JSON list of C-alpha atoms in Angstrom, two decimals:
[
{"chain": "A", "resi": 97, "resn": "UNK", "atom": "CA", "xyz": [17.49, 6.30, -19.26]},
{"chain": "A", "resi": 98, "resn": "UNK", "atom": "CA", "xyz": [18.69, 5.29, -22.51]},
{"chain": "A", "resi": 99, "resn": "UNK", "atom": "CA", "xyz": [22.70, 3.78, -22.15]},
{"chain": "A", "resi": 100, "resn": "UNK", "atom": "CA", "xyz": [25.76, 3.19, -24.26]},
{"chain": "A", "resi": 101, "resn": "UNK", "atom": "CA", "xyz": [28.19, 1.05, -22.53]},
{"chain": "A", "resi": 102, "resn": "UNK", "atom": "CA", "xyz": [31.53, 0.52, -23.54]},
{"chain": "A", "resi": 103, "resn": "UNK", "atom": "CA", "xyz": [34.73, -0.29, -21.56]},
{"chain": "A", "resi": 104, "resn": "UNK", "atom": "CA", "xyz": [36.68, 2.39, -20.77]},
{"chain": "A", "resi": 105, "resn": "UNK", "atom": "CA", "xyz": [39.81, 0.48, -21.56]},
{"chain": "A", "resi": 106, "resn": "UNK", "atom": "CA", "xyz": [42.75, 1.21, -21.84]},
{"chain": "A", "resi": 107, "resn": "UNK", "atom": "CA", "xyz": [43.23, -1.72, -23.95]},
{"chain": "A", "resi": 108, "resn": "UNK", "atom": "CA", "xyz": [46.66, -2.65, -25.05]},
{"chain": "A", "resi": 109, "resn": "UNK", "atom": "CA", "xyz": [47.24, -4.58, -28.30]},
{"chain": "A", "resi": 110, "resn": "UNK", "atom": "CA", "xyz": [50.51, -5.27, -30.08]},
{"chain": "A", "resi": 111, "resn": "UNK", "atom": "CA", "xyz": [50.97, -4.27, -33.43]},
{"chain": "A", "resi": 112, "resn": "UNK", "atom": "CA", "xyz": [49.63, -6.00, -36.19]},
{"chain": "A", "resi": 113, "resn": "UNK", "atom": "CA", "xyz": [47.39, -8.21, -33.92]},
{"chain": "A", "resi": 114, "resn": "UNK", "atom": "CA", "xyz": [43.28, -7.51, -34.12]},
{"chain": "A", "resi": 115, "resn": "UNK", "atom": "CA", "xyz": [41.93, -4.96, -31.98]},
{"chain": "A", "resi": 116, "resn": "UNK", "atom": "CA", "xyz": [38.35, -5.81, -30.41]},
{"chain": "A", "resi": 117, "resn": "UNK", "atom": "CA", "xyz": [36.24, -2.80, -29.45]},
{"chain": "A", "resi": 118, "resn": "UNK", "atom": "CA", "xyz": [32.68, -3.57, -28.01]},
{"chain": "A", "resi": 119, "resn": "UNK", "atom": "CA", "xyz": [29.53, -1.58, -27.60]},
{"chain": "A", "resi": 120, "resn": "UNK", "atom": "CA", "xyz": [26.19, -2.34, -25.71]},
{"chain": "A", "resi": 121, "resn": "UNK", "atom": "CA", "xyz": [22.81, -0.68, -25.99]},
{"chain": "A", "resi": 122, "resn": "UNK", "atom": "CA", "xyz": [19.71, -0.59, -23.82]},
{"chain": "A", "resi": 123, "resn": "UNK", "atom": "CA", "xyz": [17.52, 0.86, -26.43]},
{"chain": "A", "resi": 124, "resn": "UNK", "atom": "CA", "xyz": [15.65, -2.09, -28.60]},
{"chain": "A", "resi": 125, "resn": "UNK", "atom": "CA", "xyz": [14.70, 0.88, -31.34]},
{"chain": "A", "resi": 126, "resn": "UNK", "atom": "CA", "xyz": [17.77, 1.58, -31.85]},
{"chain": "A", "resi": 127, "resn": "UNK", "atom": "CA", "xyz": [18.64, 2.26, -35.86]},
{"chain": "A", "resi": 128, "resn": "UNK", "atom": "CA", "xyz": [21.88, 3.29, -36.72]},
{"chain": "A", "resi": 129, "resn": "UNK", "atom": "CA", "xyz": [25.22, 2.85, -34.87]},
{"chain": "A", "resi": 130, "resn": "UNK", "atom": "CA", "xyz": [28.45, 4.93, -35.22]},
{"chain": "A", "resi": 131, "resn": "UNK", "atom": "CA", "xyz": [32.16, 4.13, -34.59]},
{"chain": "A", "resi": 132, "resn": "UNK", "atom": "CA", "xyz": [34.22, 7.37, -34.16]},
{"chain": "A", "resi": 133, "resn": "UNK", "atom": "CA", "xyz": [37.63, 7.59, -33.36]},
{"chain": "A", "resi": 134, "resn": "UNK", "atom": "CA", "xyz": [39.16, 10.87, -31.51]},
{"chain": "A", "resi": 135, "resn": "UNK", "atom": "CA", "xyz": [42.82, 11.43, -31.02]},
{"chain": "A", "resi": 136, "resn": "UNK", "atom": "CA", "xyz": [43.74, 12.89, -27.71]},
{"chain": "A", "resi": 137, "resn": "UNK", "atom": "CA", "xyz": [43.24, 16.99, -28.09]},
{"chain": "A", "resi": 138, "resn": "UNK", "atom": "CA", "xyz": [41.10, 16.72, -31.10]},
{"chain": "A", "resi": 139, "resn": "UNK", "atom": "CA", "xyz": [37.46, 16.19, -31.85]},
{"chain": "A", "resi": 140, "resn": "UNK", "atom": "CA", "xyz": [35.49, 12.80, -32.90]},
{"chain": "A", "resi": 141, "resn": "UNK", "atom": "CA", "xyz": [35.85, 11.49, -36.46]},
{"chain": "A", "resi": 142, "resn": "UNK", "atom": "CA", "xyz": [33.65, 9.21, -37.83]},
{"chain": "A", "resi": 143, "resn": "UNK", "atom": "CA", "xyz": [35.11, 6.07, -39.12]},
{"chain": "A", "resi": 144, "resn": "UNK", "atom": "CA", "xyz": [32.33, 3.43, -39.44]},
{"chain": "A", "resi": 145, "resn": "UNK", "atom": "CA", "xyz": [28.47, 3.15, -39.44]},
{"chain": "A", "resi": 146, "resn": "UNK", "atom": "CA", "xyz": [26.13, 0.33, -39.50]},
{"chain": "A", "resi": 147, "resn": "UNK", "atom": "CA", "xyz": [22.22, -0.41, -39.80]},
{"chain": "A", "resi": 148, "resn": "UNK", "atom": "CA", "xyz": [22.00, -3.90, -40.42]},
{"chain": "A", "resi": 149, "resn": "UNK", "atom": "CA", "xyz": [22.47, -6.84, -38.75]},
{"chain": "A", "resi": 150, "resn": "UNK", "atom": "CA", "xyz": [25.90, -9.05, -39.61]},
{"chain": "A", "resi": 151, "resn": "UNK", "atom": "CA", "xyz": [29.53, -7.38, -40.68]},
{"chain": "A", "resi": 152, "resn": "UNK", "atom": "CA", "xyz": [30.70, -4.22, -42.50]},
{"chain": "A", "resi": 153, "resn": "UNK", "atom": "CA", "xyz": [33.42, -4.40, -43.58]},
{"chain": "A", "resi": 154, "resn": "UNK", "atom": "CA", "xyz": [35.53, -1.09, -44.46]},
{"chain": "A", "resi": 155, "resn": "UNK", "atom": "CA", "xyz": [39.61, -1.65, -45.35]},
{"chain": "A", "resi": 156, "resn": "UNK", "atom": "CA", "xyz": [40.84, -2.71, -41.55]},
{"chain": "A", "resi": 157, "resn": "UNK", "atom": "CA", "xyz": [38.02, -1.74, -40.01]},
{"chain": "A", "resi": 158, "resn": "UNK", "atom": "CA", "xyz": [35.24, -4.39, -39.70]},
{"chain": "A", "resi": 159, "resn": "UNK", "atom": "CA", "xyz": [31.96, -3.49, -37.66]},
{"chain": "A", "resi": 160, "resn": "UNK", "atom": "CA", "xyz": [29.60, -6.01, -36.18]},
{"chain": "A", "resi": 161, "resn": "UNK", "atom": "CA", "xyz": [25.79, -5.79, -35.40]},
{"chain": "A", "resi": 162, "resn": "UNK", "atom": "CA", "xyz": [23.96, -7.96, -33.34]},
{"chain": "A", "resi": 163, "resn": "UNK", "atom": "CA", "xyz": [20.33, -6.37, -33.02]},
{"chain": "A", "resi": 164, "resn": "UNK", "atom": "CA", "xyz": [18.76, -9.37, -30.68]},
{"chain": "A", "resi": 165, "resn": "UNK", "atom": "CA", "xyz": [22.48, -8.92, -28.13]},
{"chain": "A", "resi": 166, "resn": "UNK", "atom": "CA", "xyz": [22.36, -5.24, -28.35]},
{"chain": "A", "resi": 167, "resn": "UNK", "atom": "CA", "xyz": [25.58, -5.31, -29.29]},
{"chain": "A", "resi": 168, "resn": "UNK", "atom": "CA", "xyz": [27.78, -3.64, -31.99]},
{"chain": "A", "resi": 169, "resn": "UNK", "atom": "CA", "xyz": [31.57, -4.31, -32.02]},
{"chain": "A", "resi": 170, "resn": "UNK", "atom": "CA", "xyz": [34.59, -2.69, -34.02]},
{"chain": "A", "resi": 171, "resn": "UNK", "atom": "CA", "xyz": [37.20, -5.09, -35.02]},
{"chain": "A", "resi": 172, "resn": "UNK", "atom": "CA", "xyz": [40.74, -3.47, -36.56]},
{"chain": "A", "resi": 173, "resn": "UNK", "atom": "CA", "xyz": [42.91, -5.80, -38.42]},
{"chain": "A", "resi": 174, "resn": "UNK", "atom": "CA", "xyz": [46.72, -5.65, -38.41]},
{"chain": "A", "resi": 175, "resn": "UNK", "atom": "CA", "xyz": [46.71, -2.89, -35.83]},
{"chain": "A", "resi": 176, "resn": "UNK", "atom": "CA", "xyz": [48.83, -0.02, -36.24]},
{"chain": "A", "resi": 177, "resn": "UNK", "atom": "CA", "xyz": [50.41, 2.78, -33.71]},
{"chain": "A", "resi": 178, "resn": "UNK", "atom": "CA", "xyz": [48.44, 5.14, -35.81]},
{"chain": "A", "resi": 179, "resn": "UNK", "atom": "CA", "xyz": [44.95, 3.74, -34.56]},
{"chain": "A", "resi": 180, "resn": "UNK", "atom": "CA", "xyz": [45.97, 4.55, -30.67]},
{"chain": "A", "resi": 181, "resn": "UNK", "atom": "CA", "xyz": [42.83, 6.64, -29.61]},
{"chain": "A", "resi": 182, "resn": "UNK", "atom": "CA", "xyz": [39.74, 6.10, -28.17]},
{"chain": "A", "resi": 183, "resn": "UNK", "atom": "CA", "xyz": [36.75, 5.12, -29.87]},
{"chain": "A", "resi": 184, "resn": "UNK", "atom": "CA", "xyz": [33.42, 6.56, -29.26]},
{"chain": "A", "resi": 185, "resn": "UNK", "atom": "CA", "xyz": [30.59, 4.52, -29.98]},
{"chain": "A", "resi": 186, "resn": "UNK", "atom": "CA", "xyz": [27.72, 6.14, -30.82]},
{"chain": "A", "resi": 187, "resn": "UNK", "atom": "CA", "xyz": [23.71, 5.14, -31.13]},
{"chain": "A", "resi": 188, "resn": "UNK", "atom": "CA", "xyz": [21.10, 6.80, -32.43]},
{"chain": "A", "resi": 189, "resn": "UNK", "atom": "CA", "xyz": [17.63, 5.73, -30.58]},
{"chain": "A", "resi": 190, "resn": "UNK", "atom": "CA", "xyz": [13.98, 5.26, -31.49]},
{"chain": "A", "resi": 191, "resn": "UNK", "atom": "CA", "xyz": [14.14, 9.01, -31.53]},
{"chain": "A", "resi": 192, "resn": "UNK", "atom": "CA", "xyz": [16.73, 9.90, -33.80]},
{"chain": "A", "resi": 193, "resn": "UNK", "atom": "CA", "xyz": [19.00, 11.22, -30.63]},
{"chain": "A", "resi": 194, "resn": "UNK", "atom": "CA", "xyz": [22.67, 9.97, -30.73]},
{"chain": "A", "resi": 195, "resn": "UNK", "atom": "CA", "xyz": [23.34, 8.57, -27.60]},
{"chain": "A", "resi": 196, "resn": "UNK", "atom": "CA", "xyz": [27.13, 8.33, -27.33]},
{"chain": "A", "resi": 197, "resn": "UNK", "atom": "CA", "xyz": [29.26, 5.83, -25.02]},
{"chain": "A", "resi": 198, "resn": "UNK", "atom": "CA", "xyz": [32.27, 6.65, -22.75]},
{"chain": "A", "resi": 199, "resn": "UNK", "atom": "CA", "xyz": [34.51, 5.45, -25.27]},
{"chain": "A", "resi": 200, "resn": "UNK", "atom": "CA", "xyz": [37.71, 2.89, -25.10]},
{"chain": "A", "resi": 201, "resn": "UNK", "atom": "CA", "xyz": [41.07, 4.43, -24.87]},
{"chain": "A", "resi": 202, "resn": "UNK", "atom": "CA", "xyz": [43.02, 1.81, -27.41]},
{"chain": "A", "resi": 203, "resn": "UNK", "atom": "CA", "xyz": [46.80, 1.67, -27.24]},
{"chain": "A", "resi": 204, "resn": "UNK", "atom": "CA", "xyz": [48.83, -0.01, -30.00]},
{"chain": "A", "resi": 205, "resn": "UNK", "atom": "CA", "xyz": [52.30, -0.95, -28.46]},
{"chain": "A", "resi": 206, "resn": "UNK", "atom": "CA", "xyz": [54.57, -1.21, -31.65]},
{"chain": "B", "resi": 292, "resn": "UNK", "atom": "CA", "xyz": [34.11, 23.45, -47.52]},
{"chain": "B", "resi": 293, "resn": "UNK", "atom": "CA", "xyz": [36.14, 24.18, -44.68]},
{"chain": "B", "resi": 294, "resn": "UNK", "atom": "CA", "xyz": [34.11, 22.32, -42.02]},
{"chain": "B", "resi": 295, "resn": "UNK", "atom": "CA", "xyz": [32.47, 23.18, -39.01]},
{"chain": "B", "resi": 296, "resn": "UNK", "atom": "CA", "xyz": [34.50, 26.08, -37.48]},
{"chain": "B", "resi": 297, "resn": "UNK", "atom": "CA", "xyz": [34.86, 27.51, -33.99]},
{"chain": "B", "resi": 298, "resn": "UNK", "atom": "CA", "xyz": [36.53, 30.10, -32.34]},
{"chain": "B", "resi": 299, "resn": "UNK", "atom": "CA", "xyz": [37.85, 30.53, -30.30]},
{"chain": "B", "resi": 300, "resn": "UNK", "atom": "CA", "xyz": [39.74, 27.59, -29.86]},
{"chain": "B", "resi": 301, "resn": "UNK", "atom": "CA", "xyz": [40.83, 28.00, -26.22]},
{"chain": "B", "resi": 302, "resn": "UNK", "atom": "CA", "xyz": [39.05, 30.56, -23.55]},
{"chain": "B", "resi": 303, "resn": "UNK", "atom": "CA", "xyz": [40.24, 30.90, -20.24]},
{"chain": "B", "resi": 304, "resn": "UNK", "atom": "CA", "xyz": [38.19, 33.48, -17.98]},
{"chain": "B", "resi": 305, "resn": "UNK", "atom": "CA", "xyz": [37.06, 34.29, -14.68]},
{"chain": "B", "resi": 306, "resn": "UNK", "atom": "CA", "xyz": [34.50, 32.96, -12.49]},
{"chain": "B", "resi": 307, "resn": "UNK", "atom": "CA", "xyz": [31.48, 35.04, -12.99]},
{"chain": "B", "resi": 308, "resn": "UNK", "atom": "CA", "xyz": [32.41, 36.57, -16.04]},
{"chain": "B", "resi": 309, "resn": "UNK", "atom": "CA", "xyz": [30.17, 35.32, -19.15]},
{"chain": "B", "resi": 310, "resn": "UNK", "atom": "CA", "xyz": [31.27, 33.53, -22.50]},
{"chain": "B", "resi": 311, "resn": "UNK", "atom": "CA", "xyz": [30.56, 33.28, -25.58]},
{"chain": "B", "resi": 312, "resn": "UNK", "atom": "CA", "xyz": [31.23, 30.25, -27.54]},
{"chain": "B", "resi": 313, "resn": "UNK", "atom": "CA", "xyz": [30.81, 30.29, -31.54]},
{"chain": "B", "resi": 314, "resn": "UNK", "atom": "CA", "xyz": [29.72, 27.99, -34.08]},
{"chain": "B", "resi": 315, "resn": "UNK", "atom": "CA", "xyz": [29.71, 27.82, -38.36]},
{"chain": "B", "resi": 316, "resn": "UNK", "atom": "CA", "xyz": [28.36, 24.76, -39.56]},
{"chain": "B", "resi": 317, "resn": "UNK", "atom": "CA", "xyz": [28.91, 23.22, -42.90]},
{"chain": "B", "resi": 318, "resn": "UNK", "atom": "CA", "xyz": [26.82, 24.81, -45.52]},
{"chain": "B", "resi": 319, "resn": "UNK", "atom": "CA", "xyz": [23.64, 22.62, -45.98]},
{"chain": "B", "resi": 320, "resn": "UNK", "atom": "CA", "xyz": [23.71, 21.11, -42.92]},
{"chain": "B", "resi": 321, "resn": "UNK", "atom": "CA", "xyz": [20.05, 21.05, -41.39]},
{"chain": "B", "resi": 322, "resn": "UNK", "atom": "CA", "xyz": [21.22, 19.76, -38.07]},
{"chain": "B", "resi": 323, "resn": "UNK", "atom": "CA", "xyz": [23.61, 21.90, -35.42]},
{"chain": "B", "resi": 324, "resn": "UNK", "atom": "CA", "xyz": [24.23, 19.88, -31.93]},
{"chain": "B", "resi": 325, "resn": "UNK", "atom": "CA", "xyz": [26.07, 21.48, -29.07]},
{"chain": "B", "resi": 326, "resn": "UNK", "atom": "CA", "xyz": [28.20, 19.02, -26.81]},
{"chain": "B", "resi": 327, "resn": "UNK", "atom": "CA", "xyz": [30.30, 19.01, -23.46]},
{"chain": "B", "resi": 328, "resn": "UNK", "atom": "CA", "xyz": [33.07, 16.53, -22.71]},
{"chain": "B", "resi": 329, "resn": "UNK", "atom": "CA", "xyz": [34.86, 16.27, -19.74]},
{"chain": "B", "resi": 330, "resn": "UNK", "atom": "CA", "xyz": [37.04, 13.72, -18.41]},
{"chain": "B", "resi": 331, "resn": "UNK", "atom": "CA", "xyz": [34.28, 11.98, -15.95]},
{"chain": "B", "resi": 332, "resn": "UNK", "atom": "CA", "xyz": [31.33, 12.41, -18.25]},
{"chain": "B", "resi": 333, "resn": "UNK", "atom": "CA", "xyz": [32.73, 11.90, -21.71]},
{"chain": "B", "resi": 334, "resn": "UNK", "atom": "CA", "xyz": [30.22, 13.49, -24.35]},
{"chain": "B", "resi": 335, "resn": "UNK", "atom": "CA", "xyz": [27.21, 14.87, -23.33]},
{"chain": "B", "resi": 336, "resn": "UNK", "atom": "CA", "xyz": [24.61, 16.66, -25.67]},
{"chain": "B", "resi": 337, "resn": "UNK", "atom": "CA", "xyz": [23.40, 20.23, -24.94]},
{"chain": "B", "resi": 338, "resn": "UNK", "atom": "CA", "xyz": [21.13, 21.48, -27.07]},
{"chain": "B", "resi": 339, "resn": "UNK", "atom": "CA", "xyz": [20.48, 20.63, -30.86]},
{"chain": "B", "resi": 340, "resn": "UNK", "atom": "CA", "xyz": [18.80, 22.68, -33.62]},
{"chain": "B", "resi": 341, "resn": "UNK", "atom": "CA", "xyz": [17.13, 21.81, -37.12]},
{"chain": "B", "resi": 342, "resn": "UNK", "atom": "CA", "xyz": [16.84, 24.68, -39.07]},
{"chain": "B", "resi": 343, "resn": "UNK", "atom": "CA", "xyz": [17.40, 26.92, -36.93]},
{"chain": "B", "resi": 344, "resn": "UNK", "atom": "CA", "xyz": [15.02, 25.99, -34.47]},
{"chain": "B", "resi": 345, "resn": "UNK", "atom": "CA", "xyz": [16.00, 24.33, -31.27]},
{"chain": "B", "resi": 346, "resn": "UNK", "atom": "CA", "xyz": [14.59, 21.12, -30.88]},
{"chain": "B", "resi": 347, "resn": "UNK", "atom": "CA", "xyz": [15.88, 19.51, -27.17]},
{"chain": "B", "resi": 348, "resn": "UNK", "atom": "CA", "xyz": [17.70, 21.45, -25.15]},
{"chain": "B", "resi": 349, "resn": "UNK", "atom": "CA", "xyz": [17.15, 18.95, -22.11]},
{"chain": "B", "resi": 350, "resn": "UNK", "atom": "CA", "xyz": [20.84, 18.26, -21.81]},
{"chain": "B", "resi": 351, "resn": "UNK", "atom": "CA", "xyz": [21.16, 22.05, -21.05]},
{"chain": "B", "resi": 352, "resn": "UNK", "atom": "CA", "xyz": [22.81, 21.89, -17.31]},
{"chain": "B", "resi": 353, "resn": "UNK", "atom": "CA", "xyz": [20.78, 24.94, -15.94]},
{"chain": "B", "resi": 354, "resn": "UNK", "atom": "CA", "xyz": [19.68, 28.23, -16.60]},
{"chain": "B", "resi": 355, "resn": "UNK", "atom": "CA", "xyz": [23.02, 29.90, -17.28]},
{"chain": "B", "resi": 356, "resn": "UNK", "atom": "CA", "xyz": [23.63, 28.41, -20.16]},
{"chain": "B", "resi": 357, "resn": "UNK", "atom": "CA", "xyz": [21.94, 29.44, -23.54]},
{"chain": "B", "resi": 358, "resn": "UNK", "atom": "CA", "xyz": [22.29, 28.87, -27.08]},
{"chain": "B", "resi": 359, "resn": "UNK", "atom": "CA", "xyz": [20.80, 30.13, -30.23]},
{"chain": "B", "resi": 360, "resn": "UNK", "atom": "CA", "xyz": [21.02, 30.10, -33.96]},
{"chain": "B", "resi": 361, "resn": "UNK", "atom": "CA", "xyz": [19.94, 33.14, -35.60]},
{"chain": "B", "resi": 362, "resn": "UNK", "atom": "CA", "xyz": [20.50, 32.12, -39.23]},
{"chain": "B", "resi": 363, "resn": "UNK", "atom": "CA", "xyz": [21.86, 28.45, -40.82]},
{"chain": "B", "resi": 364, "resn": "UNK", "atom": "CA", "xyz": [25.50, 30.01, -40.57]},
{"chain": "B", "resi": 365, "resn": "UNK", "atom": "CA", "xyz": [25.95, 30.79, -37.29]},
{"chain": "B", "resi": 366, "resn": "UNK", "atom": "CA", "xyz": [25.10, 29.75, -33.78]},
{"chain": "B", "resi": 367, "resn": "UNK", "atom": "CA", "xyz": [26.08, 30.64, -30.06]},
{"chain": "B", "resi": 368, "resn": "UNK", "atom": "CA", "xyz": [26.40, 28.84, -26.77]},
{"chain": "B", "resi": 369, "resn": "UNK", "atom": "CA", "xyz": [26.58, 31.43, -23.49]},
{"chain": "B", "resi": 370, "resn": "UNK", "atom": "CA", "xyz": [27.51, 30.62, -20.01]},
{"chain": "B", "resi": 371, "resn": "UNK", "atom": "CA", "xyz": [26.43, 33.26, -17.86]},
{"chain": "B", "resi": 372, "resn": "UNK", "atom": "CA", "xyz": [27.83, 33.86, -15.27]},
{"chain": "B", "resi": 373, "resn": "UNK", "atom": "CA", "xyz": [30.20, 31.11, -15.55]},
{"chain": "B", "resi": 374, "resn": "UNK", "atom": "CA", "xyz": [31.62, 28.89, -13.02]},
{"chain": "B", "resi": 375, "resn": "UNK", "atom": "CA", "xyz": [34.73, 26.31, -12.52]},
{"chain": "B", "resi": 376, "resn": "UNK", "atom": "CA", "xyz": [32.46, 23.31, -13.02]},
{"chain": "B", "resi": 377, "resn": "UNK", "atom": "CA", "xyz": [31.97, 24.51, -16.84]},
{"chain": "B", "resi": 378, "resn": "UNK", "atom": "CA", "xyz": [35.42, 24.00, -17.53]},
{"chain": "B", "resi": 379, "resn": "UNK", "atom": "CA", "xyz": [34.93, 21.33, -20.77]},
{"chain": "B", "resi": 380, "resn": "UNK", "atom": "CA", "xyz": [35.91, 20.93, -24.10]},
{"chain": "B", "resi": 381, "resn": "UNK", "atom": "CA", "xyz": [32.61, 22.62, -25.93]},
{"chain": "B", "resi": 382, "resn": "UNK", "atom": "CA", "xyz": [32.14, 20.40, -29.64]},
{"chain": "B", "resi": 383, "resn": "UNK", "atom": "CA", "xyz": [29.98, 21.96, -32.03]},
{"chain": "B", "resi": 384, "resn": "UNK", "atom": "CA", "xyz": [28.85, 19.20, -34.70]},
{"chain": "B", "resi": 385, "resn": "UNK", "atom": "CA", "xyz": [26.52, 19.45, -37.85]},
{"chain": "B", "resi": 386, "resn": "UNK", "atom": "CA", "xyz": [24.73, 16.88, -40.06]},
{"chain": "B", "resi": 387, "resn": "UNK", "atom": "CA", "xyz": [22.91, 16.91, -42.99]},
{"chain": "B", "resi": 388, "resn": "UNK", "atom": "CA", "xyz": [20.19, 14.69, -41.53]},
{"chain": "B", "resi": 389, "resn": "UNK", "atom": "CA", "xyz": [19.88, 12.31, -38.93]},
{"chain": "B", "resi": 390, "resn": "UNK", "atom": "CA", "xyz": [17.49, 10.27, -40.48]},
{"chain": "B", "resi": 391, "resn": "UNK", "atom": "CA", "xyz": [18.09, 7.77, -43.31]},
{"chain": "B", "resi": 392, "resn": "UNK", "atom": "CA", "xyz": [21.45, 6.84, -44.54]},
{"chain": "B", "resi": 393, "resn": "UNK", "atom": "CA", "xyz": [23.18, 10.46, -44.37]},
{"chain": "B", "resi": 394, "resn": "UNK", "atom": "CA", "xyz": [23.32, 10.76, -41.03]},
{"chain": "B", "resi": 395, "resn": "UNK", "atom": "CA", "xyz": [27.41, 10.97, -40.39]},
{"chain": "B", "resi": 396, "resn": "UNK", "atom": "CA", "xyz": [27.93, 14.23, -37.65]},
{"chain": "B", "resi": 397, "resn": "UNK", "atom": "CA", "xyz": [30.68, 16.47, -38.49]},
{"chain": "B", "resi": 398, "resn": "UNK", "atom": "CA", "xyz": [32.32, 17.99, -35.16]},
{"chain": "B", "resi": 399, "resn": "UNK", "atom": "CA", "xyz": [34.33, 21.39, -34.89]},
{"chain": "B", "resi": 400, "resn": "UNK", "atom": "CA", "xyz": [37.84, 21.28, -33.47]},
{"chain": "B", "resi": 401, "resn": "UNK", "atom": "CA", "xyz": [36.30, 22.15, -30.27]},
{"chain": "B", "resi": 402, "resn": "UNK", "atom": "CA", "xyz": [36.53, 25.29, -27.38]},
{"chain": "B", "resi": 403, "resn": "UNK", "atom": "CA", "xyz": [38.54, 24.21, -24.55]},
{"chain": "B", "resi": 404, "resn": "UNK", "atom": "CA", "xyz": [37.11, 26.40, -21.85]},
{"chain": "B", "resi": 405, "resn": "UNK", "atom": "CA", "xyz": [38.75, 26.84, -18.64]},
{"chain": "B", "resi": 406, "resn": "UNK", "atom": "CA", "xyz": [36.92, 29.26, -15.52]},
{"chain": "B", "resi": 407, "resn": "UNK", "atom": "CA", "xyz": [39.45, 29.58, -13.24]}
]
């Protein structure tokens, strides 16, 4: 059974600190990774993809890979109100099926 | 391009009774997926389709449920006869590939379905 973890959170963050969002996989074939945010009552939104190993970095929005930890992070600097939702994180395997996590609820306290 | 549209946008209905859920992708999308998400299992993949064609439908929960895709414009997911444990927020998402670097999914505003 091929897994996404994440922590279902909520995590609270004030504003303008960094927000840490992490992501675990248990498939080793694993190509491409998705960050999508969804605001409560709407659907996902796709904010941030990676394939390679290191950082991406994307305005606020860094993501991190770590192919040999299985492990793909989303970091989001100077946090705003704005970015309370929860983040989906999304894998797609050895077999080009997205496998999606729980999400993180993230709540940025102003 | 108006996005991936579905209607209706909120169904409430009777045990029993069957629904109809529909789907428009984005013109030029290849790919249509069909997802549930519900509080305790967050999003879970139904069915998917490449050109029409339904590839996996091992996320389908059981025999009441069916989708199809009849043409690259349109698609359906029935529940019949429907029951309580259906009630979900049904996500309808397209992509233009899913292999390669294009491979961003585009979701609907979603059905939230209630069987009372």
């Amino acid at each position: 059974q091929k897994e996404v973890e994440q922590n279902s959170g909520p995590l609270s963050v004030p504003e303008g600190a960094i927000a840490s969002l992490n992501c675990t996989y248990s498939d080793r074939g694993s190509q491409s990774f998705f960050w999508y945010r969804q605001y409560s009552g709407k659907s996902p939104e796709l904010i941030m993809f990676i394939y390679s190993n290191g950082d991406k970095e994307d305005g606020r929005f860094t993501a991190q890979l770590n192919k040999a930890s299985q492990y793909v992070s989303l970091l989001i600097r100077d946090s705003q109100p704005s970015d309370s939702a929860t983040y989906l994180c999304a894998v797609m395997d050895s077999n080009y099926q997205l496998i999606w996590g729980a999400g993180t609820k993230l709540i940025i306290k102003p | 391009d108006a996005g991936v549209i579905q209607s209706p946008r909120h169904e409430v209905t009777e045990m029993g009774q069957e629904v109809t859920l529909r789907c428009k992708p984005i013109s030029g999308h290849d790919y249509l997926f069909w997802y549930r998400q519900t509080m305790m299992r967050g999003l879970e993949l139904l069915i998917y389709f490449n050109n029409n064609v339904p590839i996996d439908d091992s996320g389908m929960p059981e025999d009441r449920f069916s989708a199809k895709m009849p043409n690259a414009s349109f698609s359906t997911l029935k529940i019949q006869p429907s029951e309580p444990r259906d009630s979900a927020v049904y996500f309808c998402a397209s992509a233009f590939t899913v292999t390669g670097m294009n491979t961003e999914a585009f979701f609907g505003q979603g059905t939230r379905l209630t069987v009372v």
